[in-house]
Amino acid sequence: MDMNVDELVKASEAWIPIVLEYGGKLTLALITLLVGWWLINMLTGRVGALMRNRNVDRTLQGFVGSLANIILKVLLLVSVASMIGVETTSFVAAIGAAGLAIGLALQGSLANFAGGVLILLFRPFKVGDWIEGQGVAGTVDGIQIFHTTLKTGDNKVVIVPNGSLSNGNITNFSREKTRRVDINIGIDYGCDIKVARQVLLDIARDPRVQRNPEPVVFVTGLGESAINISLRVWVATEDYWGVTFDFIERAKERLDEVGIGIPFPQRVVRLVQES
């Protein structure tokens, strides 16, 4: 019995320093883990609320919130492990090497991801806009984190990678509320320009045409076989194509009514007879 007591005393004398040394570290690490976990959740929640108040796209909200949450929690776990004496140098090096390898393997995907973040953050276009980019024109049907889906005028679906789309020129035809319609016509050299101008201005008396700026007609050039004139009017963006098609047809009909012809290309040929 005395032997057991002595052994217990010796064991306790051996374990007490270890408990005192590591117990405090373990307790501090556990407190750090709990408090840090709570702070990370609160911080990412605040970031999500801020993005919602700034009307950031929902896709970007969820992705940024999840990514920030995961990164911060991984860093917290590494810090807690180092507090209790776990060697983290090799662990961090392994994470870095894995990240580098993944980054090299997914260069194209990462470029598309970065482009998607930029598009969702700066909003050069939104769903429903008619845009032109990378040689493709269509209505934006969806914006994903890696690609943008366009629906063309003949109902084809085109998937454009966000990397190339964000690094090239983008023409947004729907961004502004108004657009200018240009109706360019060539008339015979023998015709009266004033009469042709009045015919085109009469066509512009359409309820879809805005009065500020006012419709204008002017000569744009003297071609090889025609005087080139242009009618320019401003309309609401949604009326652009309807006004364009209507005015081209009306211009042809009205000019025919007043005897102003739209000439074909002509060439004057002179024959020189050798003596």
PDB file of N, CA and C in Angstrom, residues 59-148:
ATOM      1  N   THR A  59     -24.420  36.745 -55.934  1.00  0.00           N
ATOM      2  CA  THR A  59     -23.414  35.713 -56.189  1.00  0.00           C
ATOM      3  C   THR A  59     -22.082  36.097 -55.571  1.00  0.00           C
ATOM      4  N   LEU A  60     -21.692  37.355 -55.757  1.00  0.00           N
ATOM      5  CA  LEU A  60     -20.435  37.829 -55.189  1.00  0.00           C
ATOM      6  C   LEU A  60     -20.509  37.906 -53.676  1.00  0.00           C
ATOM      7  N   GLN A  61     -21.657  38.285 -53.126  1.00  0.00           N
ATOM      8  CA  GLN A  61     -21.821  38.338 -51.672  1.00  0.00           C
ATOM      9  C   GLN A  61     -21.518  36.983 -51.037  1.00  0.00           C
ATOM     10  N   GLY A  62     -22.179  35.947 -51.548  1.00  0.00           N
ATOM     11  CA  GLY A  62     -21.997  34.621 -50.975  1.00  0.00           C
ATOM     12  C   GLY A  62     -20.588  34.106 -51.140  1.00  0.00           C
ATOM     13  N   PHE A  63     -19.986  34.336 -52.321  1.00  0.00           N
ATOM     14  CA  PHE A  63     -18.652  33.812 -52.565  1.00  0.00           C
ATOM     15  C   PHE A  63     -17.612  34.515 -51.699  1.00  0.00           C
ATOM     16  N   VAL A  64     -17.647  35.846 -51.663  1.00  0.00           N
ATOM     17  CA  VAL A  64     -16.668  36.595 -50.870  1.00  0.00           C
ATOM     18  C   VAL A  64     -16.819  36.272 -49.391  1.00  0.00           C
ATOM     19  N   GLY A  65     -18.073  36.188 -48.912  1.00  0.00           N
ATOM     20  CA  GLY A  65     -18.300  35.868 -47.506  1.00  0.00           C
ATOM     21  C   GLY A  65     -17.749  34.494 -47.140  1.00  0.00           C
ATOM     22  N   SER A  66     -18.012  33.500 -47.963  1.00  0.00           N
ATOM     23  CA  SER A  66     -17.529  32.143 -47.690  1.00  0.00           C
ATOM     24  C   SER A  66     -16.005  32.069 -47.772  1.00  0.00           C
ATOM     25  N   LEU A  67     -15.425  32.707 -48.786  1.00  0.00           N
ATOM     26  CA  LEU A  67     -13.974  32.673 -48.959  1.00  0.00           C
ATOM     27  C   LEU A  67     -13.269  33.337 -47.780  1.00  0.00           C
ATOM     28  N   ALA A  68     -13.746  34.519 -47.377  1.00  0.00           N
ATOM     29  CA  ALA A  68     -13.138  35.213 -46.240  1.00  0.00           C
ATOM     30  C   ALA A  68     -13.282  34.397 -44.964  1.00  0.00           C
ATOM     31  N   ASN A  69     -14.445  33.776 -44.767  1.00  0.00           N
ATOM     32  CA  ASN A  69     -14.675  32.971 -43.569  1.00  0.00           C
ATOM     33  C   ASN A  69     -13.708  31.792 -43.498  1.00  0.00           C
ATOM     34  N   ILE A  70     -13.518  31.101 -44.612  1.00  0.00           N
ATOM     35  CA  ILE A  70     -12.634  29.936 -44.631  1.00  0.00           C
ATOM     36  C   ILE A  70     -11.183  30.336 -44.396  1.00  0.00           C
ATOM     37  N   ILE A  71     -10.720  31.386 -45.078  1.00  0.00           N
ATOM     38  CA  ILE A  71      -9.326  31.814 -44.938  1.00  0.00           C
ATOM     39  C   ILE A  71      -9.025  32.240 -43.503  1.00  0.00           C
ATOM     40  N   LEU A  72      -9.900  33.050 -42.920  1.00  0.00           N
ATOM     41  CA  LEU A  72      -9.677  33.518 -41.559  1.00  0.00           C
ATOM     42  C   LEU A  72      -9.682  32.368 -40.555  1.00  0.00           C
ATOM     43  N   LYS A  73     -10.552  31.401 -40.739  1.00  0.00           N
ATOM     44  CA  LYS A  73     -10.609  30.274 -39.805  1.00  0.00           C
ATOM     45  C   LYS A  73      -9.395  29.357 -39.947  1.00  0.00           C
ATOM     46  N   VAL A  74      -8.884  29.197 -41.161  1.00  0.00           N
ATOM     47  CA  VAL A  74      -7.658  28.422 -41.334  1.00  0.00           C
ATOM     48  C   VAL A  74      -6.494  29.111 -40.632  1.00  0.00           C
ATOM     49  N   LEU A  75      -6.388  30.431 -40.783  1.00  0.00           N
ATOM     50  CA  LEU A  75      -5.336  31.179 -40.092  1.00  0.00           C
ATOM     51  C   LEU A  75      -5.492  31.091 -38.577  1.00  0.00           C
ATOM     52  N   LEU A  76      -6.732  31.107 -38.098  1.00  0.00           N
ATOM     53  CA  LEU A  76      -6.979  30.983 -36.657  1.00  0.00           C
ATOM     54  C   LEU A  76      -6.519  29.624 -36.143  1.00  0.00           C
ATOM     55  N   LEU A  77      -6.833  28.550 -36.868  1.00  0.00           N
ATOM     56  CA  LEU A  77      -6.423  27.209 -36.444  1.00  0.00           C
ATOM     57  C   LEU A  77      -4.908  27.069 -36.424  1.00  0.00           C
ATOM     58  N   VAL A  78      -4.238  27.663 -37.425  1.00  0.00           N
ATOM     59  CA  VAL A  78      -2.773  27.622 -37.437  1.00  0.00           C
ATOM     60  C   VAL A  78      -2.209  28.369 -36.231  1.00  0.00           C
ATOM     61  N   SER A  79      -2.782  29.515 -35.905  1.00  0.00           N
ATOM     62  CA  SER A  79      -2.314  30.290 -34.756  1.00  0.00           C
ATOM     63  C   SER A  79      -2.533  29.541 -33.449  1.00  0.00           C
ATOM     64  N   VAL A  80      -3.699  28.914 -33.306  1.00  0.00           N
ATOM     65  CA  VAL A  80      -3.997  28.156 -32.087  1.00  0.00           C
ATOM     66  C   VAL A  80      -3.055  26.970 -31.960  1.00  0.00           C
ATOM     67  N   ALA A  81      -2.761  26.301 -33.080  1.00  0.00           N
ATOM     68  CA  ALA A  81      -1.837  25.169 -33.036  1.00  0.00           C
ATOM     69  C   ALA A  81      -0.454  25.606 -32.583  1.00  0.00           C
ATOM     70  N   SER A  82       0.007  26.760 -33.057  1.00  0.00           N
ATOM     71  CA  SER A  82       1.316  27.256 -32.630  1.00  0.00           C
ATOM     72  C   SER A  82       1.327  27.643 -31.151  1.00  0.00           C
ATOM     73  N   MET A  83       0.187  28.063 -30.612  1.00  0.00           N
ATOM     74  CA  MET A  83       0.118  28.441 -29.197  1.00  0.00           C
ATOM     75  C   MET A  83       0.319  27.248 -28.270  1.00  0.00           C
ATOM     76  N   ILE A  84      -0.090  26.074 -28.694  1.00  0.00           N
ATOM     77  CA  ILE A  84       0.052  24.896 -27.831  1.00  0.00           C
ATOM     78  C   ILE A  84       1.316  24.102 -28.158  1.00  0.00           C
ATOM     79  N   GLY A  85       2.194  24.699 -28.971  1.00  0.00           N
ATOM     80  CA  GLY A  85       3.493  24.096 -29.215  1.00  0.00           C
ATOM     81  C   GLY A  85       3.615  23.264 -30.460  1.00  0.00           C
ATOM     82  N   VAL A  86       2.597  23.222 -31.308  1.00  0.00           N
ATOM     83  CA  VAL A  86       2.673  22.455 -32.552  1.00  0.00           C
ATOM     84  C   VAL A  86       3.502  23.228 -33.566  1.00  0.00           C
ATOM     85  N   GLU A  87       4.480  22.556 -34.171  1.00  0.00           N
ATOM     86  CA  GLU A  87       5.318  23.192 -35.179  1.00  0.00           C
ATOM     87  C   GLU A  87       4.498  23.437 -36.449  1.00  0.00           C
ATOM     88  N   THR A  88       4.340  24.700 -36.809  1.00  0.00           N
ATOM     89  CA  THR A  88       3.468  25.050 -37.944  1.00  0.00           C
ATOM     90  C   THR A  88       4.235  25.495 -39.173  1.00  0.00           C
ATOM     91  N   THR A  89       5.576  25.568 -39.054  1.00  0.00           N
ATOM     92  CA  THR A  89       6.359  26.054 -40.209  1.00  0.00           C
ATOM     93  C   THR A  89       6.196  25.150 -41.419  1.00  0.00           C
ATOM     94  N   SER A  90       6.365  23.861 -41.200  1.00  0.00           N
ATOM     95  CA  SER A  90       6.221  22.918 -42.307  1.00  0.00           C
ATOM     96  C   SER A  90       4.785  22.865 -42.812  1.00  0.00           C
ATOM     97  N   PHE A  91       3.840  23.035 -41.882  1.00  0.00           N
ATOM     98  CA  PHE A  91       2.417  23.034 -42.265  1.00  0.00           C
ATOM     99  C   PHE A  91       2.108  24.207 -43.181  1.00  0.00           C
ATOM    100  N   VAL A  92       2.597  25.401 -42.806  1.00  0.00           N
ATOM    101  CA  VAL A  92       2.371  26.602 -43.625  1.00  0.00           C
ATOM    102  C   VAL A  92       3.071  26.459 -44.970  1.00  0.00           C
ATOM    103  N   ALA A  93       4.282  25.893 -44.962  1.00  0.00           N
ATOM    104  CA  ALA A  93       5.006  25.696 -46.218  1.00  0.00           C
ATOM    105  C   ALA A  93       4.253  24.745 -47.139  1.00  0.00           C
ATOM    106  N   ALA A  94       3.670  23.696 -46.553  1.00  0.00           N
ATOM    107  CA  ALA A  94       2.902  22.750 -47.361  1.00  0.00           C
ATOM    108  C   ALA A  94       1.681  23.414 -47.968  1.00  0.00           C
ATOM    109  N   ILE A  95       0.999  24.255 -47.177  1.00  0.00           N
ATOM    110  CA  ILE A  95      -0.172  24.977 -47.701  1.00  0.00           C
ATOM    111  C   ILE A  95       0.240  25.904 -48.836  1.00  0.00           C
ATOM    112  N   GLY A  96       1.374  26.605 -48.661  1.00  0.00           N
ATOM    113  CA  GLY A  96       1.852  27.504 -49.706  1.00  0.00           C
ATOM    114  C   GLY A  96       2.208  26.775 -50.977  1.00  0.00           C
ATOM    115  N   ALA A  97       2.897  25.623 -50.828  1.00  0.00           N
ATOM    116  CA  ALA A  97       3.268  24.840 -52.015  1.00  0.00           C
ATOM    117  C   ALA A  97       2.030  24.307 -52.725  1.00  0.00           C
ATOM    118  N   ALA A  98       1.054  23.851 -51.945  1.00  0.00           N
ATOM    119  CA  ALA A  98      -0.183  23.346 -52.547  1.00  0.00           C
ATOM    120  C   ALA A  98      -0.927  24.468 -53.264  1.00  0.00           C
ATOM    121  N   GLY A  99      -0.948  25.640 -52.637  1.00  0.00           N
ATOM    122  CA  GLY A  99      -1.611  26.784 -53.273  1.00  0.00           C
ATOM    123  C   GLY A  99      -0.944  27.185 -54.566  1.00  0.00           C
ATOM    124  N   LEU A 100       0.407  27.160 -54.584  1.00  0.00           N
ATOM    125  CA  LEU A 100       1.139  27.496 -55.810  1.00  0.00           C
ATOM    126  C   LEU A 100       0.853  26.488 -56.915  1.00  0.00           C
ATOM    127  N   ALA A 101       0.861  25.200 -56.544  1.00  0.00           N
ATOM    128  CA  ALA A 101       0.590  24.165 -57.543  1.00  0.00           C
ATOM    129  C   ALA A 101      -0.815  24.287 -58.109  1.00  0.00           C
ATOM    130  N   ILE A 102      -1.769  24.538 -57.232  1.00  0.00           N
ATOM    131  CA  ILE A 102      -3.157  24.694 -57.689  1.00  0.00           C
ATOM    132  C   ILE A 102      -3.292  25.923 -58.574  1.00  0.00           C
ATOM    133  N   GLY A 103      -2.603  27.001 -58.180  1.00  0.00           N
ATOM    134  CA  GLY A 103      -2.674  28.229 -58.968  1.00  0.00           C
ATOM    135  C   GLY A 103      -2.109  28.047 -60.370  1.00  0.00           C
ATOM    136  N   LEU A 104      -0.978  27.339 -60.478  1.00  0.00           N
ATOM    137  CA  LEU A 104      -0.396  27.093 -61.799  1.00  0.00           C
ATOM    138  C   LEU A 104      -1.282  26.196 -62.645  1.00  0.00           C
ATOM    139  N   ALA A 105      -1.918  25.221 -62.003  1.00  0.00           N
ATOM    140  CA  ALA A 105      -2.785  24.297 -62.748  1.00  0.00           C
ATOM    141  C   ALA A 105      -4.079  24.951 -63.199  1.00  0.00           C
ATOM    142  N   LEU A 106      -4.494  25.973 -62.486  1.00  0.00           N
ATOM    143  CA  LEU A 106      -5.794  26.598 -62.767  1.00  0.00           C
ATOM    144  C   LEU A 106      -5.635  28.059 -63.183  1.00  0.00           C
ATOM    145  N   GLN A 107      -4.605  28.349 -63.968  1.00  0.00           N
ATOM    146  CA  GLN A 107      -4.365  29.735 -64.374  1.00  0.00           C
ATOM    147  C   GLN A 107      -5.569  30.326 -65.102  1.00  0.00           C
ATOM    148  N   GLY A 108      -6.072  29.574 -66.088  1.00  0.00           N
ATOM    149  CA  GLY A 108      -7.216  30.084 -66.853  1.00  0.00           C
ATOM    150  C   GLY A 108      -8.446  30.266 -65.993  1.00  0.00           C
ATOM    151  N   SER A 109      -8.701  29.295 -65.121  1.00  0.00           N
ATOM    152  CA  SER A 109      -9.874  29.391 -64.244  1.00  0.00           C
ATOM    153  C   SER A 109      -9.744  30.545 -63.264  1.00  0.00           C
ATOM    154  N   LEU A 110      -8.522  30.760 -62.744  1.00  0.00           N
ATOM    155  CA  LEU A 110      -8.313  31.862 -61.813  1.00  0.00           C
ATOM    156  C   LEU A 110      -8.483  33.207 -62.518  1.00  0.00           C
ATOM    157  N   ALA A 111      -8.038  33.281 -63.784  1.00  0.00           N
ATOM    158  CA  ALA A 111      -8.235  34.519 -64.545  1.00  0.00           C
ATOM    159  C   ALA A 111      -9.722  34.779 -64.761  1.00  0.00           C
ATOM    160  N   ASN A 112     -10.477  33.721 -65.063  1.00  0.00           N
ATOM    161  CA  ASN A 112     -11.921  33.878 -65.227  1.00  0.00           C
ATOM    162  C   ASN A 112     -12.585  34.252 -63.913  1.00  0.00           C
ATOM    163  N   PHE A 113     -12.093  33.672 -62.818  1.00  0.00           N
ATOM    164  CA  PHE A 113     -12.633  34.010 -61.499  1.00  0.00           C
ATOM    165  C   PHE A 113     -12.388  35.481 -61.184  1.00  0.00           C
ATOM    166  N   ALA A 114     -11.145  35.946 -61.418  1.00  0.00           N
ATOM    167  CA  ALA A 114     -10.828  37.352 -61.157  1.00  0.00           C
ATOM    168  C   ALA A 114     -11.681  38.272 -62.035  1.00  0.00           C
ATOM    169  N   GLY A 115     -11.859  37.882 -63.307  1.00  0.00           N
ATOM    170  CA  GLY A 115     -12.716  38.676 -64.197  1.00  0.00           C
ATOM    171  C   GLY A 115     -14.152  38.703 -63.718  1.00  0.00           C
ATOM    172  N   GLY A 116     -14.655  37.559 -63.230  1.00  0.00           N
ATOM    173  CA  GLY A 116     -16.020  37.528 -62.696  1.00  0.00           C
ATOM    174  C   GLY A 116     -16.190  38.419 -61.491  1.00  0.00           C
ATOM    175  N   VAL A 117     -15.182  38.428 -60.608  1.00  0.00           N
ATOM    176  CA  VAL A 117     -15.245  39.310 -59.436  1.00  0.00           C
ATOM    177  C   VAL A 117     -15.287  40.770 -59.873  1.00  0.00           C
ATOM    178  N   LEU A 118     -14.452  41.137 -60.844  1.00  0.00           N
ATOM    179  CA  LEU A 118     -14.436  42.523 -61.328  1.00  0.00           C
ATOM    180  C   LEU A 118     -15.768  42.906 -61.966  1.00  0.00           C
ATOM    181  N   ILE A 119     -16.333  42.004 -62.756  1.00  0.00           N
ATOM    182  CA  ILE A 119     -17.609  42.299 -63.410  1.00  0.00           C
ATOM    183  C   ILE A 119     -18.719  42.472 -62.373  1.00  0.00           C
ATOM    184  N   LEU A 120     -18.770  41.564 -61.389  1.00  0.00           N
ATOM    185  CA  LEU A 120     -19.812  41.647 -60.368  1.00  0.00           C
ATOM    186  C   LEU A 120     -19.609  42.838 -59.448  1.00  0.00           C
ATOM    187  N   LEU A 121     -18.341  43.268 -59.280  1.00  0.00           N
ATOM    188  CA  LEU A 121     -18.052  44.372 -58.374  1.00  0.00           C
ATOM    189  C   LEU A 121     -18.294  45.725 -59.033  1.00  0.00           C
ATOM    190  N   PHE A 122     -17.802  45.905 -60.271  1.00  0.00           N
ATOM    191  CA  PHE A 122     -17.892  47.208 -60.939  1.00  0.00           C
ATOM    192  C   PHE A 122     -19.099  47.321 -61.865  1.00  0.00           C
ATOM    193  N   ARG A 123     -19.742  46.224 -62.186  1.00  0.00           N
ATOM    194  CA  ARG A 123     -20.984  46.208 -62.958  1.00  0.00           C
ATOM    195  C   ARG A 123     -20.932  46.995 -64.271  1.00  0.00           C
ATOM    196  N   PRO A 124     -20.070  46.610 -65.200  1.00  0.00           N
ATOM    197  CA  PRO A 124     -20.115  47.272 -66.509  1.00  0.00           C
ATOM    198  C   PRO A 124     -21.398  46.938 -67.268  1.00  0.00           C
ATOM    199  N   PHE A 125     -22.070  45.868 -66.864  1.00  0.00           N
ATOM    200  CA  PHE A 125     -23.364  45.500 -67.432  1.00  0.00           C
ATOM    201  C   PHE A 125     -24.098  44.663 -66.399  1.00  0.00           C
ATOM    202  N   LYS A 126     -25.396  44.480 -66.648  1.00  0.00           N
ATOM    203  CA  LYS A 126     -26.227  43.668 -65.745  1.00  0.00           C
ATOM    204  C   LYS A 126     -27.101  42.748 -66.581  1.00  0.00           C
ATOM    205  N   VAL A 127     -27.754  41.822 -65.912  1.00  0.00           N
ATOM    206  CA  VAL A 127     -28.643  40.902 -66.609  1.00  0.00           C
ATOM    207  C   VAL A 127     -29.745  41.692 -67.315  1.00  0.00           C
ATOM    208  N   GLY A 128     -29.964  41.392 -68.583  1.00  0.00           N
ATOM    209  CA  GLY A 128     -30.967  42.098 -69.370  1.00  0.00           C
ATOM    210  C   GLY A 128     -30.390  43.140 -70.312  1.00  0.00           C
ATOM    211  N   ASP A 129     -29.123  43.540 -70.109  1.00  0.00           N
ATOM    212  CA  ASP A 129     -28.490  44.523 -70.996  1.00  0.00           C
ATOM    213  C   ASP A 129     -28.076  43.864 -72.307  1.00  0.00           C
ATOM    214  N   TRP A 130     -28.126  44.658 -73.385  1.00  0.00           N
ATOM    215  CA  TRP A 130     -27.609  44.199 -74.670  1.00  0.00           C
ATOM    216  C   TRP A 130     -26.178  44.721 -74.793  1.00  0.00           C
ATOM    217  N   ILE A 131     -25.215  43.806 -74.882  1.00  0.00           N
ATOM    218  CA  ILE A 131     -23.815  44.210 -74.926  1.00  0.00           C
ATOM    219  C   ILE A 131     -23.121  43.561 -76.119  1.00  0.00           C
ATOM    220  N   GLU A 132     -21.942  44.089 -76.408  1.00  0.00           N
ATOM    221  CA  GLU A 132     -21.075  43.504 -77.419  1.00  0.00           C
ATOM    222  C   GLU A 132     -19.673  43.407 -76.839  1.00  0.00           C
ATOM    223  N   GLY A 133     -19.094  42.212 -76.897  1.00  0.00           N
ATOM    224  CA  GLY A 133     -17.747  42.007 -76.379  1.00  0.00           C
ATOM    225  C   GLY A 133     -17.171  40.714 -76.912  1.00  0.00           C
ATOM    226  N   GLN A 134     -15.861  40.714 -77.157  1.00  0.00           N
ATOM    227  CA  GLN A 134     -15.178  39.535 -77.688  1.00  0.00           C
ATOM    228  C   GLN A 134     -15.802  39.042 -78.989  1.00  0.00           C
ATOM    229  N   GLY A 135     -16.294  39.975 -79.806  1.00  0.00           N
ATOM    230  CA  GLY A 135     -16.863  39.620 -81.095  1.00  0.00           C
ATOM    231  C   GLY A 135     -18.255  39.028 -81.031  1.00  0.00           C
ATOM    232  N   VAL A 136     -18.898  39.090 -79.865  1.00  0.00           N
ATOM    233  CA  VAL A 136     -20.241  38.530 -79.699  1.00  0.00           C
ATOM    234  C   VAL A 136     -21.160  39.622 -79.176  1.00  0.00           C
ATOM    235  N   ALA A 137     -22.379  39.686 -79.719  1.00  0.00           N
ATOM    236  CA  ALA A 137     -23.381  40.647 -79.255  1.00  0.00           C
ATOM    237  C   ALA A 137     -24.631  39.890 -78.844  1.00  0.00           C
ATOM    238  N   GLY A 138     -25.228  40.306 -77.740  1.00  0.00           N
ATOM    239  CA  GLY A 138     -26.446  39.659 -77.277  1.00  0.00           C
ATOM    240  C   GLY A 138     -26.909  40.212 -75.951  1.00  0.00           C
ATOM    241  N   THR A 139     -28.042  39.701 -75.498  1.00  0.00           N
ATOM    242  CA  THR A 139     -28.603  40.096 -74.205  1.00  0.00           C
ATOM    243  C   THR A 139     -27.958  39.256 -73.103  1.00  0.00           C
ATOM    244  N   VAL A 140     -27.560  39.926 -72.025  1.00  0.00           N
ATOM    245  CA  VAL A 140     -26.941  39.216 -70.905  1.00  0.00           C
ATOM    246  C   VAL A 140     -28.004  38.371 -70.222  1.00  0.00           C
ATOM    247  N   ASP A 141     -27.826  37.060 -70.275  1.00  0.00           N
ATOM    248  CA  ASP A 141     -28.796  36.134 -69.699  1.00  0.00           C
ATOM    249  C   ASP A 141     -28.412  35.701 -68.290  1.00  0.00           C
ATOM    250  N   GLY A 142     -27.118  35.761 -67.968  1.00  0.00           N
ATOM    251  CA  GLY A 142     -26.674  35.371 -66.636  1.00  0.00           C
ATOM    252  C   GLY A 142     -25.210  35.722 -66.440  1.00  0.00           C
ATOM    253  N   ILE A 143     -24.856  36.099 -65.203  1.00  0.00           N
ATOM    254  CA  ILE A 143     -23.473  36.421 -64.855  1.00  0.00           C
ATOM    255  C   ILE A 143     -23.051  35.468 -63.743  1.00  0.00           C
ATOM    256  N   GLN A 144     -22.151  34.553 -64.061  1.00  0.00           N
ATOM    257  CA  GLN A 144     -21.630  33.613 -63.089  1.00  0.00           C
ATOM    258  C   GLN A 144     -20.220  34.040 -62.695  1.00  0.00           C
ATOM    259  N   ILE A 145     -19.663  33.354 -61.710  1.00  0.00           N
ATOM    260  CA  ILE A 145     -18.356  33.757 -61.206  1.00  0.00           C
ATOM    261  C   ILE A 145     -17.251  33.457 -62.208  1.00  0.00           C
ATOM    262  N   PHE A 146     -17.448  32.484 -63.140  1.00  0.00           N
ATOM    263  CA  PHE A 146     -16.422  32.130 -64.108  1.00  0.00           C
ATOM    264  C   PHE A 146     -16.784  32.509 -65.541  1.00  0.00           C
ATOM    265  N   HIS A 147     -18.036  32.703 -65.851  1.00  0.00           N
ATOM    266  CA  HIS A 147     -18.431  33.019 -67.219  1.00  0.00           C
ATOM    267  C   HIS A 147     -19.716  33.838 -67.236  1.00  0.00           C
ATOM    268  N   THR A 148     -19.963  34.466 -68.393  1.00  0.00           N
ATOM    269  CA  THR A 148     -21.186  35.239 -68.627  1.00  0.00           C
ATOM    270  C   THR A 148     -21.920  34.618 -69.809  1.00  0.00           C
TER     271      THR A 148
END
